[in-house]
Amino acid sequence: MSYKTEELLAVCIARLIRARPTRHIAVGAASPIPAAAAWLCVKQGDPLHLSLLHKRSGNPFTDGSRELFDLTGQGRIDLFFLGGGQIDGQANINLIGTGAWPGLEVRFPGSFGSAFMYYMSGRTILFREEHSPRVLVDRVDHISAPGTSEPGVFRRGHAQALVTGRCVFDFHPDRGRFSLASYHAGESVESIRAMTGFEFDVPEGVGETVPPSDAELALLRGAVCDEMLETYPDFCARVFERKAAA
Amino acid sequence: MSYKTEELLAVCIARLIRARPTRHIAVGAASPIPAAAAWLCVKQGDPLHLSLLHKRSGNPFTDGSRELFDLTGQGRIDLFFLGGGQIDGQANINLIGTGAWPGLEVRFPGSFGSAFMYYMSGRTILFREEHSPRVLVDRVDHISAPGTSEPGVFRRGHAQALVTGRCVFDFHPDRGRFSLASYHAGESVESIRAMTGFEFDVPEGVGETVPPSDAELALLRGAVCDEMLETYPDFCARVFERKAAA
Amino acid sequence: MTPMSLAAMAASIPDGAMVALPPDNSIPSVALAKALIRRRARGLRLVGVPISGFATDILIGAGCVAEVNTSAVTLGEAGFAPRFSAALKAGTLVVRDATCPAMHTMLQAAEKGVPFMPLRGLIGSDILANRPDWMVIESPFGTGEKITLLPALHPDVAVFHAVMADSAGNVWVGRRRECATIAHASQRSLVTVERVVEGNFLEDERLCPGAINATYISGIAIAERGAQPSALLDEYGFDTDYVMAYARAAKTEAGFAEWCAEHVFDNQAVAAE
Amino acid sequence: MTPMSLAAMAASIPDGAMVALPPDNSIPSVALAKALIRRRARGLRLVGVPISGFATDILIGAGCVAEVNTSAVTLGEAGFAPRFSAALKAGTLVVRDATCPAMHTMLQAAEKGVPFMPLRGLIGSDILANRPDWMVIESPFGTGEKITLLPALHPDVAVFHAVMADSAGNVWVGRRRECATIAHASQRSLVTVERVVEGNFLEDERLCPGAINATYISGIAIAERGAQPSALLDEYGFDTDYVMAYARAAKTEAGFAEWCAEHVFDNQAVAAE
């Protein structure tokens, strides 16, 4: 079955979720692909608790907007998603901007909860669809949240992986480096290297990303889309070609 | 008009409330006399905000039982009431017990919020109906909350006065001592001294407590009692000889 | 979430557990406290939120409690808590005295996932002198202020009563938000409810503010009038006569034993069904 | 509490005030933000709770803002906040970058009346490197943990929208409890509401958990659809088209001025009546 890039990425992320024990995932507002991935795991039968932020009806938090951070501080969030205007080879992320502080060249919106969530979640999947030397840089201009921490700093988790429109990288907090896990159809180790501003390891035998199965695609376009229509109408219309009933 | 001791004490306290600018008073559960005093001020036309703790309907707090302490921490409570199993001449109060820690001779219930409220309220009126050398001691066995604090300790207020069944003492935090403000009908400086375990100052011209006026008594027995019937039915029956409609 | 029996809920709380238990004005689960007595729990370390009431006194009387960390133990209008006083005098109970906002602060530190939180007041009180786990520092912000840091308190189990649970396992406690705090701060939360209703409180703007998300709830048991003799919001009031009668009976160990046989063990068959 | 006019409410916020303003998902008072523009407020120091949205961007565009203390400024789906970006580039605005839980923590410290509160995370972030007002210490509890202490943040005014006020001046915000936190943390709270209703929310067990006590509320003004284009719980949704159109118009200063003339000043006669 043919598929869209968004569907491939959702399936990549779902596999990363299922690769480790996961009870509770929080997904931010601007993240329809991670949300689709998390729903896919639920629809595949995983006993997952999802907290979808900014969901208008059934917002999961009754203690105000601090509850997500308290919940994560308590160690109850096993997995969070973060992106970055820039992401570097040590998994540092920059949501501040480029040029002098505080982003005098290009200003991004800001760091949101990253300087806490990245440390306090059980693990983080980094996600950025654009894969270019502009985004994946050797060294971020500013660190919103660091990929690793010095001893003496309480840190519960790190990046598990970085998923982009071209490939999946695994992150190794012990050595503070990414390794290529797989490249998507149409890419190669060389094309990934050419489009990546940071150095990364290439394990032997690395190959193409396994494409979505028919079962995965059927779930995405059916039961997953059903759950997402209210919160992400544009995404569902564009990717799954479905509209919410008026 | 003849009056009950409880009515005299409520009027004494109301006068102490009105003696200083007061916007917001919090009154604990076991304190019908201070509650009556606060209501009397309201019914006399003072623009007071009352937070009556443990009031079953219309409990003022919507942020759980911590809200009173947060509110007081913010500096929004101008006046609080405290009692004590023992109260000493430096206005230290003991709600723990007598004998070795933690009250192996007679154990009182415990300190409640006193070790915070006494510092963080704008001021405190100490109230204890029993006036005997057993209660008013030279030195409390244990300090639940101290009458004064050393420099470097944040403290917003102190005891304004101590009202008992026999007299009213003013407290002077600068010198850490009480002075006799007035003695109730039937008492004298000598009788107060005989029944008080701590030393106190006796200003020149100290006299008998001014009895409740007819207007004060009418308000207490009418509009004040109306407000208190739900929360303090036994007190209203005993003192005002009124019962709530069934 | 499928409701469990009261007996199974009590059995899931191991001896020695640290149990956060709100007081009489804050919807305690007296039903579960009685079930803990029936299962002959031992060595419980109770946490007052921020004080302790009737449920704590009966647990102490029945020999279930090793330690109470609290700001007061009281029966309110019915006076001093008799079995608490007796156990202290007998030396069979440790009390770690605190002050109300300190209990809230220690629980909020756990809620926020920080190792400690500061609190004003306290300095000069003998409470502080008897809490080696609390620490006074000079503010690092250079103001010269001395202030107390309190460590986070992580109960093993939060136990409280709620008006109702919904199909998703959310529970509704209304304005008694200290129950949310202990649910957040504790490893597990076991909640007795009057009833289970259809639907999802989180999708109802009117009910949601008084709800606690199922993510914090480990088990639900139906226990009608499960807070009694304590009050439950506007559902039922405080049963003063019951507590007064208890206070009189529990003045002696024998009197307590008799009260317990009648009010805890005689009801067992009914409450556990 | 007698409602005041929007114009009088805006006039009561002095130039230079520190104003806590929740973002688009948290019932901001866009009506009052527009009234502040009309009264040509200057030098405001805005606090994002914990981020900033549409209302902040229009206040910046109109030259009302000297400083933003926030974790992000964003128009959500409509992209970057154009007047925020332009003002930063022009050097007319100071941004003090934070991270969401740090904003909550600083406000909670003020709510609790403590001078500071700790927060994990942060260390190794350039946010911390650029906040000389934040301080890293080693835990005094001997664990060797390095942790950041954040000072209490006391806004002069909390500004938000609520569904309704009652006769006693209590306001109802439902699950948006961050509005309660800023009301507690701030010197004054100014609240626009859809409507004023009879009764007292605090005496209604169903409404009370979502209410904020009048003791924190300094003024109420009726502003129907006062959160728009932001959403208000289940009353009305986010107006994406309106914000998209704004984002396009506000790309340039001239475009913003035109938008503002139409959407802020043309409505003045209506909104102030």
mmCIF file of C-alpha atoms in Angstrom, chain C residues 1-197:
data_model
loop_
_atom_site.group_PDB
_atom_site.id
_atom_site.type_symbol
_atom_site.label_atom_id
_atom_site.label_comp_id
_atom_site.label_asym_id
_atom_site.label_seq_id
_atom_site.Cartn_x
_atom_site.Cartn_y
_atom_site.Cartn_z
ATOM 1 C CA MET C 1 -11.682 0.778 36.361
ATOM 2 C CA THR C 2 -13.564 -2.100 37.988
ATOM 3 C CA PRO C 3 -14.388 -1.409 41.649
ATOM 4 C CA MET C 4 -12.755 -3.764 44.138
ATOM 5 C CA SER C 5 -14.067 -4.887 47.496
ATOM 6 C CA LEU C 6 -13.207 -2.976 50.640
ATOM 7 C CA ALA C 7 -11.520 -6.080 52.011
ATOM 8 C CA ALA C 8 -9.329 -6.452 48.904
ATOM 9 C CA MET C 9 -8.462 -2.774 49.074
ATOM 10 C CA ALA C 10 -7.434 -3.079 52.712
ATOM 11 C CA ALA C 11 -5.430 -6.202 51.913
ATOM 12 C CA SER C 12 -3.489 -4.295 49.245
ATOM 13 C CA ILE C 13 -2.074 -1.927 51.875
ATOM 14 C CA PRO C 14 0.885 -3.734 53.417
ATOM 15 C CA ASP C 15 1.835 -3.561 57.083
ATOM 16 C CA GLY C 16 4.253 -0.711 57.639
ATOM 17 C CA ALA C 17 2.911 1.378 54.737
ATOM 18 C CA MET C 18 2.963 5.158 54.968
ATOM 19 C CA VAL C 19 -0.677 6.160 54.520
ATOM 20 C CA ALA C 20 -1.896 9.727 53.968
ATOM 21 C CA LEU C 21 -5.297 10.139 55.616
ATOM 22 C CA PRO C 22 -7.238 13.414 55.595
ATOM 23 C CA PRO C 23 -9.072 14.510 58.762
ATOM 24 C CA ASP C 24 -12.767 14.697 59.539
ATOM 25 C CA ASN C 25 -13.489 17.877 57.603
ATOM 26 C CA SER C 26 -11.777 16.516 54.505
ATOM 27 C CA ILE C 27 -13.608 13.336 53.440
ATOM 28 C CA PRO C 28 -11.521 10.577 55.042
ATOM 29 C CA SER C 29 -12.388 7.000 54.131
ATOM 30 C CA VAL C 30 -13.554 5.767 57.509
ATOM 31 C CA ALA C 31 -14.874 2.688 55.693
ATOM 32 C CA LEU C 32 -11.344 1.760 54.605
ATOM 33 C CA ALA C 33 -9.914 2.577 58.040
ATOM 34 C CA LYS C 34 -12.379 0.087 59.529
ATOM 35 C CA ALA C 35 -11.442 -2.482 56.863
ATOM 36 C CA LEU C 36 -7.776 -2.014 57.823
ATOM 37 C CA ILE C 37 -8.682 -2.774 61.423
ATOM 38 C CA ARG C 38 -10.548 -5.899 60.310
ATOM 39 C CA ARG C 39 -7.551 -7.116 58.345
ATOM 40 C CA ARG C 40 -5.457 -6.432 61.499
ATOM 41 C CA ALA C 41 -2.989 -4.100 59.754
ATOM 42 C CA ARG C 42 0.135 -3.387 61.765
ATOM 43 C CA GLY C 43 2.881 -0.773 61.808
ATOM 44 C CA LEU C 44 1.105 1.796 59.629
ATOM 45 C CA ARG C 45 2.735 5.208 59.464
ATOM 46 C CA LEU C 46 -0.119 7.687 59.153
ATOM 47 C CA VAL C 47 0.214 11.146 57.647
ATOM 48 C CA GLY C 48 -2.242 13.862 58.738
ATOM 49 C CA VAL C 49 -3.399 16.118 55.913
ATOM 50 C CA PRO C 50 -2.679 18.387 57.682
ATOM 51 C CA ILE C 51 -4.222 17.065 60.924
ATOM 52 C CA SER C 52 -5.719 13.730 61.977
ATOM 53 C CA GLY C 53 -9.159 12.827 63.246
ATOM 54 C CA PHE C 54 -11.531 10.024 64.050
ATOM 55 C CA ALA C 55 -10.172 7.484 61.539
ATOM 56 C CA THR C 56 -6.658 7.910 62.920
ATOM 57 C CA ASP C 57 -7.806 7.431 66.503
ATOM 58 C CA ILE C 58 -9.625 4.161 65.799
ATOM 59 C CA LEU C 59 -6.644 2.813 63.830
ATOM 60 C CA ILE C 60 -4.382 3.677 66.767
ATOM 61 C CA GLY C 61 -6.812 2.090 69.211
ATOM 62 C CA ALA C 62 -6.837 -1.129 67.208
ATOM 63 C CA GLY C 63 -3.043 -1.335 67.272
ATOM 64 C CA CYS C 64 -2.601 -0.709 63.530
ATOM 65 C CA VAL C 65 -0.348 2.331 63.838
ATOM 66 C CA ALA C 66 3.349 2.702 64.631
ATOM 67 C CA GLU C 67 3.734 6.390 63.870
ATOM 68 C CA VAL C 68 1.728 9.548 63.122
ATOM 69 C CA ASN C 69 3.221 12.471 61.234
ATOM 70 C CA THR C 70 0.707 15.252 61.790
ATOM 71 C CA SER C 71 -0.117 18.718 63.115
ATOM 72 C CA ALA C 72 -2.785 17.554 65.569
ATOM 73 C CA VAL C 73 -4.965 14.566 66.429
ATOM 74 C CA THR C 74 -8.407 15.647 67.540
ATOM 75 C CA LEU C 75 -12.039 14.620 67.632
ATOM 76 C CA GLY C 76 -13.088 18.246 67.177
ATOM 77 C CA GLU C 77 -16.087 19.105 69.325
ATOM 78 C CA ALA C 78 -15.839 15.681 70.971
ATOM 79 C CA GLY C 79 -12.487 16.657 72.433
ATOM 80 C CA PHE C 80 -9.095 15.007 72.646
ATOM 81 C CA ALA C 81 -8.485 11.791 70.710
ATOM 82 C CA PRO C 82 -8.514 9.182 73.498
ATOM 83 C CA ARG C 83 -6.639 6.273 71.922
ATOM 84 C CA PHE C 84 -3.965 8.625 70.537
ATOM 85 C CA SER C 85 -3.383 10.050 74.028
ATOM 86 C CA ALA C 86 -3.331 6.577 75.580
ATOM 87 C CA ALA C 87 -0.909 5.144 73.018
ATOM 88 C CA LEU C 88 1.460 8.075 73.465
ATOM 89 C CA LYS C 89 1.427 7.624 77.214
ATOM 90 C CA ALA C 90 1.951 3.871 76.830
ATOM 91 C CA GLY C 91 4.884 4.496 74.534
ATOM 92 C CA THR C 92 3.434 2.337 71.767
ATOM 93 C CA LEU C 93 3.133 5.221 69.295
ATOM 94 C CA VAL C 94 5.592 7.705 67.836
ATOM 95 C CA VAL C 95 4.181 11.127 66.998
ATOM 96 C CA ARG C 96 6.145 13.410 64.728
ATOM 97 C CA ASP C 97 4.632 16.799 65.445
ATOM 98 C CA ALA C 98 4.346 19.315 62.612
ATOM 99 C CA THR C 99 2.320 22.408 61.824
ATOM 100 C CA CYS C 100 -0.447 22.442 59.200
ATOM 101 C CA PRO C 101 1.302 24.339 56.404
ATOM 102 C CA ALA C 102 4.403 22.172 56.896
ATOM 103 C CA MET C 103 2.359 19.056 56.138
ATOM 104 C CA HIS C 104 0.975 20.747 53.019
ATOM 105 C CA THR C 105 4.421 21.928 51.993
ATOM 106 C CA MET C 106 6.058 18.505 52.341
ATOM 107 C CA LEU C 107 3.273 16.954 50.275
ATOM 108 C CA GLN C 108 3.447 19.719 47.672
ATOM 109 C CA ALA C 109 7.192 19.176 47.350
ATOM 110 C CA ALA C 110 6.449 15.546 46.485
ATOM 111 C CA GLU C 111 3.673 16.700 44.129
ATOM 112 C CA LYS C 112 6.101 18.974 42.298
ATOM 113 C CA GLY C 113 8.918 16.435 42.177
ATOM 114 C CA VAL C 114 11.373 18.598 44.102
ATOM 115 C CA PRO C 115 13.440 17.279 47.003
ATOM 116 C CA PHE C 116 12.440 20.069 49.424
ATOM 117 C CA MET C 117 10.444 23.259 49.755
ATOM 118 C CA PRO C 118 10.884 26.251 52.087
ATOM 119 C CA LEU C 119 8.380 27.475 54.668
ATOM 120 C CA ARG C 120 8.337 30.574 56.830
ATOM 121 C CA GLY C 121 7.344 30.521 60.496
ATOM 122 C CA LEU C 122 8.661 27.535 62.487
ATOM 123 C CA ILE C 123 11.910 29.031 63.738
ATOM 124 C CA GLY C 124 11.777 29.300 67.524
ATOM 125 C CA SER C 125 9.134 26.586 67.790
ATOM 126 C CA ASP C 126 9.967 23.345 69.597
ATOM 127 C CA ILE C 127 8.328 21.538 66.685
ATOM 128 C CA LEU C 128 11.370 22.433 64.632
ATOM 129 C CA ALA C 129 13.727 21.488 67.466
ATOM 130 C CA ASN C 130 12.188 17.999 67.373
ATOM 131 C CA ARG C 131 12.363 17.522 63.595
ATOM 132 C CA PRO C 132 15.925 16.567 62.714
ATOM 133 C CA ASP C 133 14.676 16.006 59.146
ATOM 134 C CA TRP C 134 13.937 19.735 58.761
ATOM 135 C CA MET C 135 16.755 22.147 58.061
ATOM 136 C CA VAL C 136 17.239 25.874 58.622
ATOM 137 C CA ILE C 137 19.358 27.767 56.104
ATOM 138 C CA GLU C 138 20.135 31.380 55.477
ATOM 139 C CA SER C 139 18.469 32.411 52.210
ATOM 140 C CA PRO C 140 20.983 32.115 49.367
ATOM 141 C CA PHE C 141 19.474 35.290 47.869
ATOM 142 C CA GLY C 142 21.479 37.418 50.277
ATOM 143 C CA THR C 143 18.580 38.832 52.245
ATOM 144 C CA GLY C 144 19.909 37.453 55.526
ATOM 145 C CA GLU C 145 16.596 35.689 56.129
ATOM 146 C CA LYS C 146 16.721 32.395 58.015
ATOM 147 C CA ILE C 147 14.209 29.953 56.600
ATOM 148 C CA THR C 148 13.318 26.290 57.059
ATOM 149 C CA LEU C 149 13.545 23.742 54.243
ATOM 150 C CA LEU C 150 11.208 20.760 54.521
ATOM 151 C CA PRO C 151 11.903 17.511 52.669
ATOM 152 C CA ALA C 152 9.362 16.073 50.220
ATOM 153 C CA LEU C 153 7.011 13.560 51.821
ATOM 154 C CA HIS C 154 6.025 10.649 49.552
ATOM 155 C CA PRO C 155 3.307 8.512 51.154
ATOM 156 C CA ASP C 156 3.012 4.956 49.893
ATOM 157 C CA VAL C 157 -0.769 5.234 49.720
ATOM 158 C CA ALA C 158 -3.262 8.085 49.747
ATOM 159 C CA VAL C 159 -6.604 6.975 51.210
ATOM 160 C CA PHE C 160 -9.735 9.101 50.981
ATOM 161 C CA HIS C 161 -13.428 9.009 50.227
ATOM 162 C CA ALA C 162 -15.024 10.670 47.210
ATOM 163 C CA VAL C 163 -18.551 11.450 46.172
ATOM 164 C CA MET C 164 -18.347 9.388 42.995
ATOM 165 C CA ALA C 165 -16.160 7.757 40.385
ATOM 166 C CA ASP C 166 -16.865 7.751 36.646
ATOM 167 C CA SER C 167 -16.494 5.084 33.961
ATOM 168 C CA ALA C 168 -12.896 6.134 33.328
ATOM 169 C CA GLY C 169 -11.860 5.857 36.965
ATOM 170 C CA ASN C 170 -11.741 9.594 37.652
ATOM 171 C CA VAL C 171 -13.033 10.521 41.103
ATOM 172 C CA TRP C 172 -14.880 13.644 42.237
ATOM 173 C CA VAL C 173 -13.918 15.341 45.507
ATOM 174 C CA GLY C 174 -15.238 18.860 44.888
ATOM 175 C CA ARG C 175 -13.472 21.554 46.830
ATOM 176 C CA ARG C 176 -11.473 19.069 48.914
ATOM 177 C CA ARG C 177 -8.409 19.626 46.757
ATOM 178 C CA GLU C 178 -6.015 18.446 49.473
ATOM 179 C CA CYS C 179 -7.155 15.002 48.325
ATOM 180 C CA ALA C 180 -5.746 15.820 44.884
ATOM 181 C CA THR C 181 -2.465 16.862 46.454
ATOM 182 C CA ILE C 182 -2.081 13.594 48.362
ATOM 183 C CA ALA C 183 -3.073 11.629 45.266
ATOM 184 C CA HIS C 184 -0.334 13.452 43.341
ATOM 185 C CA ALA C 185 2.225 13.022 46.116
ATOM 186 C CA SER C 186 1.591 9.344 46.833
ATOM 187 C CA GLN C 187 2.724 6.219 45.053
ATOM 188 C CA ARG C 188 -0.825 4.824 44.984
ATOM 189 C CA SER C 189 -4.279 6.212 45.743
ATOM 190 C CA LEU C 190 -7.107 4.054 47.046
ATOM 191 C CA VAL C 191 -10.474 5.733 47.006
ATOM 192 C CA THR C 192 -13.844 4.687 48.391
ATOM 193 C CA VAL C 193 -16.858 6.273 46.709
ATOM 194 C CA GLU C 194 -20.582 6.555 47.299
ATOM 195 C CA ARG C 195 -21.325 5.476 43.748
ATOM 196 C CA VAL C 196 -19.959 4.949 40.259
ATOM 197 C CA VAL C 197 -21.587 6.931 37.451
#
